[in-house]
Coordinates of C-alpha atoms in Angstrom, one line a residue:
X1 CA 17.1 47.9 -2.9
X2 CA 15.2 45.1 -1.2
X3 CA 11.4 45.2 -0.6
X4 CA 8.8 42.8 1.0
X5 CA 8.5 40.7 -2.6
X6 CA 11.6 41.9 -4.3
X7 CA 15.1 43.0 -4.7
X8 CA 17.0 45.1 -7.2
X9 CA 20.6 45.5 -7.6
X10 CA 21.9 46.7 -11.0
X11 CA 20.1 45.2 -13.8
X12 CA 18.7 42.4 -11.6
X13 CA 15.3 41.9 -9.9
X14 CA 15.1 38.8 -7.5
X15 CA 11.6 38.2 -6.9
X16 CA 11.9 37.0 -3.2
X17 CA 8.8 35.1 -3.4
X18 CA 8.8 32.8 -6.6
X19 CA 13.0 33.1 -6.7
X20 CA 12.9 34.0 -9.5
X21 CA 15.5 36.4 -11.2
X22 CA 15.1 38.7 -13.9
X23 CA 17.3 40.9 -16.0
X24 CA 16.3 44.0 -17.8
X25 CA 12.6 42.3 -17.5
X26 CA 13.8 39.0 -19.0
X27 CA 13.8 36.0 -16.9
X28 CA 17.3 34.4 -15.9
X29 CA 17.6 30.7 -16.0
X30 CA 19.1 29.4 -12.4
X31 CA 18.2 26.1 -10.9
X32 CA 16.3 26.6 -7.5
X33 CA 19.6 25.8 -5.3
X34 CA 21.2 28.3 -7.1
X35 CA 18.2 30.8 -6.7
X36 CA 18.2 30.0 -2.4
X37 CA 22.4 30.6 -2.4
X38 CA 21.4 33.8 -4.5
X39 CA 18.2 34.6 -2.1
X40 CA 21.0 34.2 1.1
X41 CA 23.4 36.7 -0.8
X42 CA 21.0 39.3 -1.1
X43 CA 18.8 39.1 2.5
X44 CA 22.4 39.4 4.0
X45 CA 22.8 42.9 2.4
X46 CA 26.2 43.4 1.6
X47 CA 27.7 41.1 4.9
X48 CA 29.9 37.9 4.3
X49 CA 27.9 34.3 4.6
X50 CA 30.4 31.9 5.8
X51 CA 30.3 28.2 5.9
X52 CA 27.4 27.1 8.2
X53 CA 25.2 30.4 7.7
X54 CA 24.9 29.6 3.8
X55 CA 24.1 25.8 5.2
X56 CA 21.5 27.2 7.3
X57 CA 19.9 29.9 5.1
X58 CA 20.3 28.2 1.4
X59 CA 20.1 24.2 2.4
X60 CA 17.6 24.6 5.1
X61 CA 20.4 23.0 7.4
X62 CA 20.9 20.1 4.9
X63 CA 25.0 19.3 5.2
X64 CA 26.8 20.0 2.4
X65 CA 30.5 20.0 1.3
X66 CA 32.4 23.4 0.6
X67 CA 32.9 22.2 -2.8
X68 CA 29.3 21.9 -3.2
X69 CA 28.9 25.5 -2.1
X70 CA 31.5 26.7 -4.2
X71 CA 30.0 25.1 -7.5
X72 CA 26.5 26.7 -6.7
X73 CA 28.4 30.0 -6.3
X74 CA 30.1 29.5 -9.8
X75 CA 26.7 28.8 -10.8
X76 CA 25.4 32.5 -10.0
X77 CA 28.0 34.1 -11.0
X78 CA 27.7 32.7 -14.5
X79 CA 23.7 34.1 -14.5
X80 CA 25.2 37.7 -13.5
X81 CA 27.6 37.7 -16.8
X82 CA 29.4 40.5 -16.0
X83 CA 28.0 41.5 -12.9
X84 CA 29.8 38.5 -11.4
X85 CA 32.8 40.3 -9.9
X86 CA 29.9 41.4 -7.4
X87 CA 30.0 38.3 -5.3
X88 CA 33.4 38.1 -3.7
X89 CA 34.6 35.2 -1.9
X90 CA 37.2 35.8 1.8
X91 CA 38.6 32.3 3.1
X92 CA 37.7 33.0 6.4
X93 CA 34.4 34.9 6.4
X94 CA 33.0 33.5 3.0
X95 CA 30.9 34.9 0.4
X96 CA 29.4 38.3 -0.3
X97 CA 27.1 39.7 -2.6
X98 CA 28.2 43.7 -3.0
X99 CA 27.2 45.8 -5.4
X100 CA 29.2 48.8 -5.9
X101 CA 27.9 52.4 -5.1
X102 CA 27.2 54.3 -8.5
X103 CA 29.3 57.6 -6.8
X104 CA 32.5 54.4 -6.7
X105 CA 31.7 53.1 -10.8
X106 CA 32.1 56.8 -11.9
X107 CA 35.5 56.8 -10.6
X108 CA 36.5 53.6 -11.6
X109 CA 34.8 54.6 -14.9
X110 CA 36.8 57.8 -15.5
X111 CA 40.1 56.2 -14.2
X112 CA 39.9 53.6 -17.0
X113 CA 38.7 56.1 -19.5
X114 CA 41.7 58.5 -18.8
X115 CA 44.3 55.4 -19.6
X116 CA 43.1 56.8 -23.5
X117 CA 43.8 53.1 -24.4
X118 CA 41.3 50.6 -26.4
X119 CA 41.0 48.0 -23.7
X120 CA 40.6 50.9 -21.3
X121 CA 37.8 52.5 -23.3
X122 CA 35.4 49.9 -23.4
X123 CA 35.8 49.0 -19.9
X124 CA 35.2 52.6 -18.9
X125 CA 31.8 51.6 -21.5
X126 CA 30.7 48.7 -19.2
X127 CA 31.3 50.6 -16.0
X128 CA 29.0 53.7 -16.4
X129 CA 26.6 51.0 -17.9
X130 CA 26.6 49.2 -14.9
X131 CA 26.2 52.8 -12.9
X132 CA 23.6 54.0 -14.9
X133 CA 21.1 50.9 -13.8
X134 CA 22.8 51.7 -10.0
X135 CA 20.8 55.0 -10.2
X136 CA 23.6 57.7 -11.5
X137 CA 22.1 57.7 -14.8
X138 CA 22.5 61.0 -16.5
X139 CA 26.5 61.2 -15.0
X140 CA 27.2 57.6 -16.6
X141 CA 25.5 58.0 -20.0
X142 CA 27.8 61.6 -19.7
X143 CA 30.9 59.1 -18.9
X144 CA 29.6 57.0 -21.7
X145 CA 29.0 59.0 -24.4
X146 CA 32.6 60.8 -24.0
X147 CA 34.0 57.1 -23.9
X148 CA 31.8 55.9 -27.5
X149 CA 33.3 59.2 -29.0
X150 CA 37.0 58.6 -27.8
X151 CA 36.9 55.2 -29.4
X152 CA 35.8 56.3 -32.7
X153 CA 37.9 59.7 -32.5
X154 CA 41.1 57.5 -32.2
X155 CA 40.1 54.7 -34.5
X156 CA 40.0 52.5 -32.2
X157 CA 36.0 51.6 -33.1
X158 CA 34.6 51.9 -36.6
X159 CA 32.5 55.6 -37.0
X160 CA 29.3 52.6 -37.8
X161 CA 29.9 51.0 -34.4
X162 CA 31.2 54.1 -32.4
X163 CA 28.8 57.0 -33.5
X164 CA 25.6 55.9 -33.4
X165 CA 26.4 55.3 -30.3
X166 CA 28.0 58.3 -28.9
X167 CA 24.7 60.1 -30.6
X168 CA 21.8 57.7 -28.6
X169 CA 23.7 58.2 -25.3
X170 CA 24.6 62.0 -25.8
X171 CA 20.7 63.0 -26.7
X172 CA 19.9 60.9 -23.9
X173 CA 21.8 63.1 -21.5
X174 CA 20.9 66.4 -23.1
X175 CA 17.4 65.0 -22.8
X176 CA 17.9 64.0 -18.7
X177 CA 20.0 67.2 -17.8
X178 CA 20.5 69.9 -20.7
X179 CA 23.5 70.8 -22.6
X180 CA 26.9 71.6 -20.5
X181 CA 29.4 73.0 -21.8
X182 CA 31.7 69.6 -21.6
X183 CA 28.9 68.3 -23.7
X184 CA 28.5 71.2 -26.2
X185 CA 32.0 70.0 -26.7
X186 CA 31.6 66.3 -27.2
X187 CA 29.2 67.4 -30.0
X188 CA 31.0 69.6 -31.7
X189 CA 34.3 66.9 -32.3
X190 CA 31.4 64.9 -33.0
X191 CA 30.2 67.2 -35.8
X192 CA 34.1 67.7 -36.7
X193 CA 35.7 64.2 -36.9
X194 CA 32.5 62.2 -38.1
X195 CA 30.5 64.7 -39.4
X196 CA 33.3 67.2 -41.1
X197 CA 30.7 70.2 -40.3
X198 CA 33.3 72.6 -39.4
X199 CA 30.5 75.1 -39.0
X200 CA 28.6 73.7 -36.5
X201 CA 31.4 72.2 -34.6
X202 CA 32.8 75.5 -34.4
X203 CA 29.5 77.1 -33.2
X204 CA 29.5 74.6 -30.5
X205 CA 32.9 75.1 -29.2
X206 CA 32.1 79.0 -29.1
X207 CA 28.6 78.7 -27.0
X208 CA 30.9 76.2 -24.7
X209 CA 33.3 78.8 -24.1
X210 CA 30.8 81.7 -23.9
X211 CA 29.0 79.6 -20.7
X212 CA 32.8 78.6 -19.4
X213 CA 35.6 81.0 -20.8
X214 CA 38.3 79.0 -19.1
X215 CA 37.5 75.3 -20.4
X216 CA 40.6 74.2 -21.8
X217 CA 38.9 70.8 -23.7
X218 CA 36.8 73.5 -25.8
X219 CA 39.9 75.7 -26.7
X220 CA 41.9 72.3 -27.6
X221 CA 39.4 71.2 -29.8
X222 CA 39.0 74.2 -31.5
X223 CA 42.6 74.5 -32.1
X224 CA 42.3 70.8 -34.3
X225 CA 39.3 72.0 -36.0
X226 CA 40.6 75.2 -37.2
X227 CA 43.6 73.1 -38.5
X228 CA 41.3 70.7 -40.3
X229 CA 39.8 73.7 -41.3
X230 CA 43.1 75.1 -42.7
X231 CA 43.2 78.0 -40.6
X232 CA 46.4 77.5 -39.4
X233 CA 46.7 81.2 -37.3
X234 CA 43.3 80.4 -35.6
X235 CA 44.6 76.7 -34.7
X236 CA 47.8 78.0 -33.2
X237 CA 45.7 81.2 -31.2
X238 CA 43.3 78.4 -30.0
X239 CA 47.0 76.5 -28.3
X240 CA 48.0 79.4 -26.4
X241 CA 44.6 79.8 -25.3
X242 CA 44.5 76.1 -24.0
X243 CA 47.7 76.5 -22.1
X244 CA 46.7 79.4 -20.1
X245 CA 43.7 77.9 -19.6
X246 CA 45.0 74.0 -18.6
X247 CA 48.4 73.7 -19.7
X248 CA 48.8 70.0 -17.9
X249 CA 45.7 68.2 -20.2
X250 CA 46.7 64.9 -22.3
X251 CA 44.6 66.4 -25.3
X252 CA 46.7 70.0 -25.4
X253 CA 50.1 67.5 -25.9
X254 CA 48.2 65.8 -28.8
X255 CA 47.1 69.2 -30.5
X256 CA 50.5 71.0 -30.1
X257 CA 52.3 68.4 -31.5
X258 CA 49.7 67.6 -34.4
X259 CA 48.9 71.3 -35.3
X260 CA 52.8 71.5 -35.7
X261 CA 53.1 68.9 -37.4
X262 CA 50.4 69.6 -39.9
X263 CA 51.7 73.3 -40.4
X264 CA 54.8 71.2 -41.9
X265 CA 56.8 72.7 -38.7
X266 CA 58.6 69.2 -37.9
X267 CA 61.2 70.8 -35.7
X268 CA 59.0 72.5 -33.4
X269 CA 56.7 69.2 -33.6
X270 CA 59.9 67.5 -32.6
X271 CA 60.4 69.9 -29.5
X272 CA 56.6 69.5 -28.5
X273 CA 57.2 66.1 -28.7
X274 CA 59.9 65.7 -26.3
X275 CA 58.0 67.5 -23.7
X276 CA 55.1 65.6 -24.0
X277 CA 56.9 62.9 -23.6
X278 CA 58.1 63.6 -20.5
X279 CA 54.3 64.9 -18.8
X280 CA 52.3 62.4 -20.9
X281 CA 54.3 59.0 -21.5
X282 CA 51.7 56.5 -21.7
X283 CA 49.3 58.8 -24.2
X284 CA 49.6 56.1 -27.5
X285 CA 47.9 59.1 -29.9
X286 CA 50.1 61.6 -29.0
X287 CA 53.3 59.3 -29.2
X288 CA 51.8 58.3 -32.5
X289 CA 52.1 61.8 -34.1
X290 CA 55.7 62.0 -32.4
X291 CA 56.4 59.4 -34.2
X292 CA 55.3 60.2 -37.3
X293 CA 57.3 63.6 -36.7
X294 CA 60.5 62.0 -36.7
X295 CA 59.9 60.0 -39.8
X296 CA 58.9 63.5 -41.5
X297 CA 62.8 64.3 -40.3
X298 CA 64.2 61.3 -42.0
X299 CA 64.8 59.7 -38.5
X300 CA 63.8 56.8 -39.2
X301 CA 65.3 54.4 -36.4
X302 CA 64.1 56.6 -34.0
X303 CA 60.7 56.9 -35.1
X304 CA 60.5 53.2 -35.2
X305 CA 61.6 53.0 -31.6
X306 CA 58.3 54.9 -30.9
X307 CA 56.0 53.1 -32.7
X308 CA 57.1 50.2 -31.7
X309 CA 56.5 51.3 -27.6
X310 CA 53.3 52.8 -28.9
X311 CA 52.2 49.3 -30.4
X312 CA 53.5 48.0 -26.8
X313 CA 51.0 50.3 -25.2
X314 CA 48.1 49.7 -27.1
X315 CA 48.4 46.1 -29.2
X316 CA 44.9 45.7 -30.1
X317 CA 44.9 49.3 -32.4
X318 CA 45.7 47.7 -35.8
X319 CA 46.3 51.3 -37.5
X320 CA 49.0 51.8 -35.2
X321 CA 51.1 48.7 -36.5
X322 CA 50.1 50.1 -39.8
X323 CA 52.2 53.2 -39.6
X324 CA 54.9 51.2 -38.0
X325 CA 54.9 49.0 -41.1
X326 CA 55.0 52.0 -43.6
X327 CA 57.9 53.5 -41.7
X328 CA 59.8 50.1 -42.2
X329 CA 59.5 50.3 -45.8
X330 CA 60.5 53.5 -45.5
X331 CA 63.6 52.8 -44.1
X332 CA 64.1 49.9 -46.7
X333 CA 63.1 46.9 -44.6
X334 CA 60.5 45.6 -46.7
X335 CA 60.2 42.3 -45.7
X336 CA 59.5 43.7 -41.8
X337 CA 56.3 46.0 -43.5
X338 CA 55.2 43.3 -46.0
X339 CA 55.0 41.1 -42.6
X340 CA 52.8 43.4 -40.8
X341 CA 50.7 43.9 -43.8
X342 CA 49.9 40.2 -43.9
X343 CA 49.0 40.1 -40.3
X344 CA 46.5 43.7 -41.0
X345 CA 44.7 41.5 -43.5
X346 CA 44.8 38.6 -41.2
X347 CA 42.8 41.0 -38.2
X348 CA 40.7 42.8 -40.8
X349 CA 38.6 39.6 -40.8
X350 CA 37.5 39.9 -37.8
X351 CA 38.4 43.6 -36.6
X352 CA 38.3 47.2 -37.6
X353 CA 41.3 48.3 -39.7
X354 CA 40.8 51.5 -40.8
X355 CA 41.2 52.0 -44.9
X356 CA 43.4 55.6 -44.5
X357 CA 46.6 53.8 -42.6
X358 CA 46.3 51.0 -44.5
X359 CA 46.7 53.4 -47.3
X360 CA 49.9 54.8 -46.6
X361 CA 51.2 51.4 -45.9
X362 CA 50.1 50.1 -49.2
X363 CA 51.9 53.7 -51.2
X364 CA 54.9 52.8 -48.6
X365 CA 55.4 49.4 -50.4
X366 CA 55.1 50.9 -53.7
X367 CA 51.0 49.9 -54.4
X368 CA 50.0 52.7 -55.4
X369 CA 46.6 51.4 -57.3
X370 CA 45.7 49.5 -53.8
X371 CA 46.3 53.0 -52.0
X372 CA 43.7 54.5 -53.8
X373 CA 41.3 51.5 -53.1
X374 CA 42.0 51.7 -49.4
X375 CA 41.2 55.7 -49.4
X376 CA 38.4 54.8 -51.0
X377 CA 37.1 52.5 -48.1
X378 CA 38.1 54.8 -45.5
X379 CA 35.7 57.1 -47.0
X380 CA 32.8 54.6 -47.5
X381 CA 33.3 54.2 -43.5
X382 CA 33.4 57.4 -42.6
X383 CA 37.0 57.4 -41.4
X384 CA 38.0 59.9 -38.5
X385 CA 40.9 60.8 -39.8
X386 CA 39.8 62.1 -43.4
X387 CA 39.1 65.1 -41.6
X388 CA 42.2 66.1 -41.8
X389 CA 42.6 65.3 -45.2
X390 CA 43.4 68.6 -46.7
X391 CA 46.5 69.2 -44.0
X392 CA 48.1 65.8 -43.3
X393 CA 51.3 65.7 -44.5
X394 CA 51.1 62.0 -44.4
X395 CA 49.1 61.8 -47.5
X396 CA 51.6 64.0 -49.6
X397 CA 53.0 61.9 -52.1
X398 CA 49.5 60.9 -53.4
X399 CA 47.8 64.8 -53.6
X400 CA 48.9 64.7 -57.1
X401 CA 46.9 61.9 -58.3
X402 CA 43.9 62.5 -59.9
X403 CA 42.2 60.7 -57.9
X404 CA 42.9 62.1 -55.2
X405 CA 41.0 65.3 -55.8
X406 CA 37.9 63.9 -56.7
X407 CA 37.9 61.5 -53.4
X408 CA 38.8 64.7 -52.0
X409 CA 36.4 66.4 -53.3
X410 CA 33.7 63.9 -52.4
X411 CA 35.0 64.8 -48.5
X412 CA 34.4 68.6 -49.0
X413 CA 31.7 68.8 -51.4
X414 CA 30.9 72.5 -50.3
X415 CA 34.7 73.6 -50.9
X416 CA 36.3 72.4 -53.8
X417 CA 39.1 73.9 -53.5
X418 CA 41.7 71.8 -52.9
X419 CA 44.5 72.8 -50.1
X420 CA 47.9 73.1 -51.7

């Protein structure tokens, strides 16, 4: 938006008479060349500048090289950070400041956010930033908020860097437009995963369905927190409702396979698997639980063969090379796991590796006291998956350590009754 003194676009304000730019109200340092090339970029409105127009608009008709120009462009685009995709550069018509429609980011965002992957997560993050400043600001902190909760859902964030987060940009929303029934949702995993307030998940999910009886997210949800909640006849009621509601969602493959596998029902896990496989083949969470569904069978080479296209997927989720590594020693290769172990500690210096995989790696190779230790951390960072503590059948071999009760315990503190 362009005015007689100013123009905005994104997160920038370009006061036309000082040139000077500012971002988010702080001033951007650019040398005053770089501030005229800028100036031409923005009066033009979205059109291409070539060679002699930038001349005559940003050197007052002073002759310059096209390497000159080019550096000063390099210039701006290092003041917009990550904004600097915006200024596009065509051989023959030269260079163009566009910034993207905020109706185009929300696609974009949601396309990057349905990959379900890490790297596309947080660029879905940036993208319904960047459209929230373009003017779609309650849709993109929607977009957002989902995208925070994902990340810390699947472990790919820590609950400390993921939650808060989901929590500011949810209330913010509720605050701009009201609860919807996709939202009532988003809280009530929220309350579930992070939270492990079945109860007011649960009453969520229920006023979501009672304003939309045919929202399959809410039904799919519900079906995971009724297994987390060892209500194992309510988690599979809550799948059939799902399919008949959306049989073809990503989510509904996760939560047939994992409710299945949880109920200690490996074969039909196994079956679920298979079809998911074939409508969802590049879900890493999904292929994750298939995996660990075959090693439950004692299939050990083939579960391997999925972890290690799931880690092929997604190569920056550390947990999921954990579970590879425990399956390896498992299967007797020791050396393999003891490898991928080094090379978790390695990344835990500088990343999130979550303590409750890490855990079943460290009771894989025989560690039992570390096990405990890594639990332990899991629950000091309020690990996602400790939800399902009482259930997973991945944390078996330790239930009859004493310790395990009273960290379990700590969990649940208003049910101390421990699932057998």
């Amino acid at each position: 938006m362009t005015t007689d003194h100013k123009a905005v676009f994104g997160p920038f304000t370009l006061n036309l008479a000082s040139d000077c730019l500012f971002r988010d109200g702080a001033e951007v340092p650019l040398r005053p060349q770089a501030l005229r090339v800028l100036r031409a970029l923005v009066v033009q409105g979205g059109l291409y500048l070539d060679h002699p127009q930038m001349i005559r608009q940003a050197w007052d008709g002073t002759q310059v090289s096209k390497h000159t120009i080019t550096v000063t462009i390099s210039e701006v685009k290092r003041a917009l950070g990550q904004y600097s995709s915006w200024i596009t550069c065509h051989p023959k018509l030269g260079y163009c400041l566009e910034v993207p429609d905020s109706e185009e980011m929300l696609r974009f965002g949601w396309h990057h956010m349905n990959r379900r992957t890490r790297e596309g997560l947080e660029k879905a993050v940036r993208i319904f930033e960047q459209a929230a400043l373009a003017g779609a600001q309650g849709r993109a902190l929607e977009g957002a908020s989902r995208a925070y909760l994902m990340l810390g859902t699947f472990g790919m964030w820590s609950p400390e860097a993921s939650y808060p987060k989901f929590l500011t940009a949810h209330e913010r929303v509720v605050e701009l437009r009201g609860y919807n029934p996709e939202m009532r949702v988003d809280r009530g995993l929220g309350y579930c995963v992070f939270e492990r307030r079945f109860d007011a998940a649960e009453e969520q999910m229920l006023l979501a369905l009672a304003e939309q009886p045919k929202l399959g997210s809410a039904y799919t949800h519900l079906s995971v927190l009724y297994l987390a909640w060892r209500r194992p006849e309510k988690a599979l009621e809550m799948l059939q409702a799902a399919r008949a509601a959306d049989a073809l969602q990503a989510e509904l493959a996760l939560a047939e396979i994992m409710v299945r596998f949880c109920g200690r029902d490996y074969v039909g896990a196994q079956q679920y698997g298979s079809k998911m496989l074939e409508l969802h083949p590049h879900f890493p969470a999904a292929i994750i639980f298939y995996a660990a569904t075959l090693e439950a069978l004692g299939r050990f080479e083939e579960a391997l063969e999925q972890y290690h296209m799931v880690c092929m997927l997604a190569p920056d989720m550390p947990w999921y090379r954990a579970l590879e590594a425990a399956c390896f020693a498992k299967a007797g290769q020791t050396n393999r796991a003891r490898t991928i172990l080094m090379y978790l500690e390695k990344v835990r210096e500088t990343d999130y590796v979550d303590g409750f995989h890490m855990s079943l790696l460290m009771h894989a190779l025989g560690r039992t006291d570390d096990a405990f230790a890594e639990l332990e951390r899991a629950y000091r960072e309020g690990c996602t998956t400790l939800s399902l503590m009482d259930v997973d059948p991945k944390v078996d071999a330790l239930r009859g350590d004493p310790r395990f009760t009273i960290l379990r315990n700590k969990l649940f503190p208003h049910d101390s009754a421990v699932a057998s």
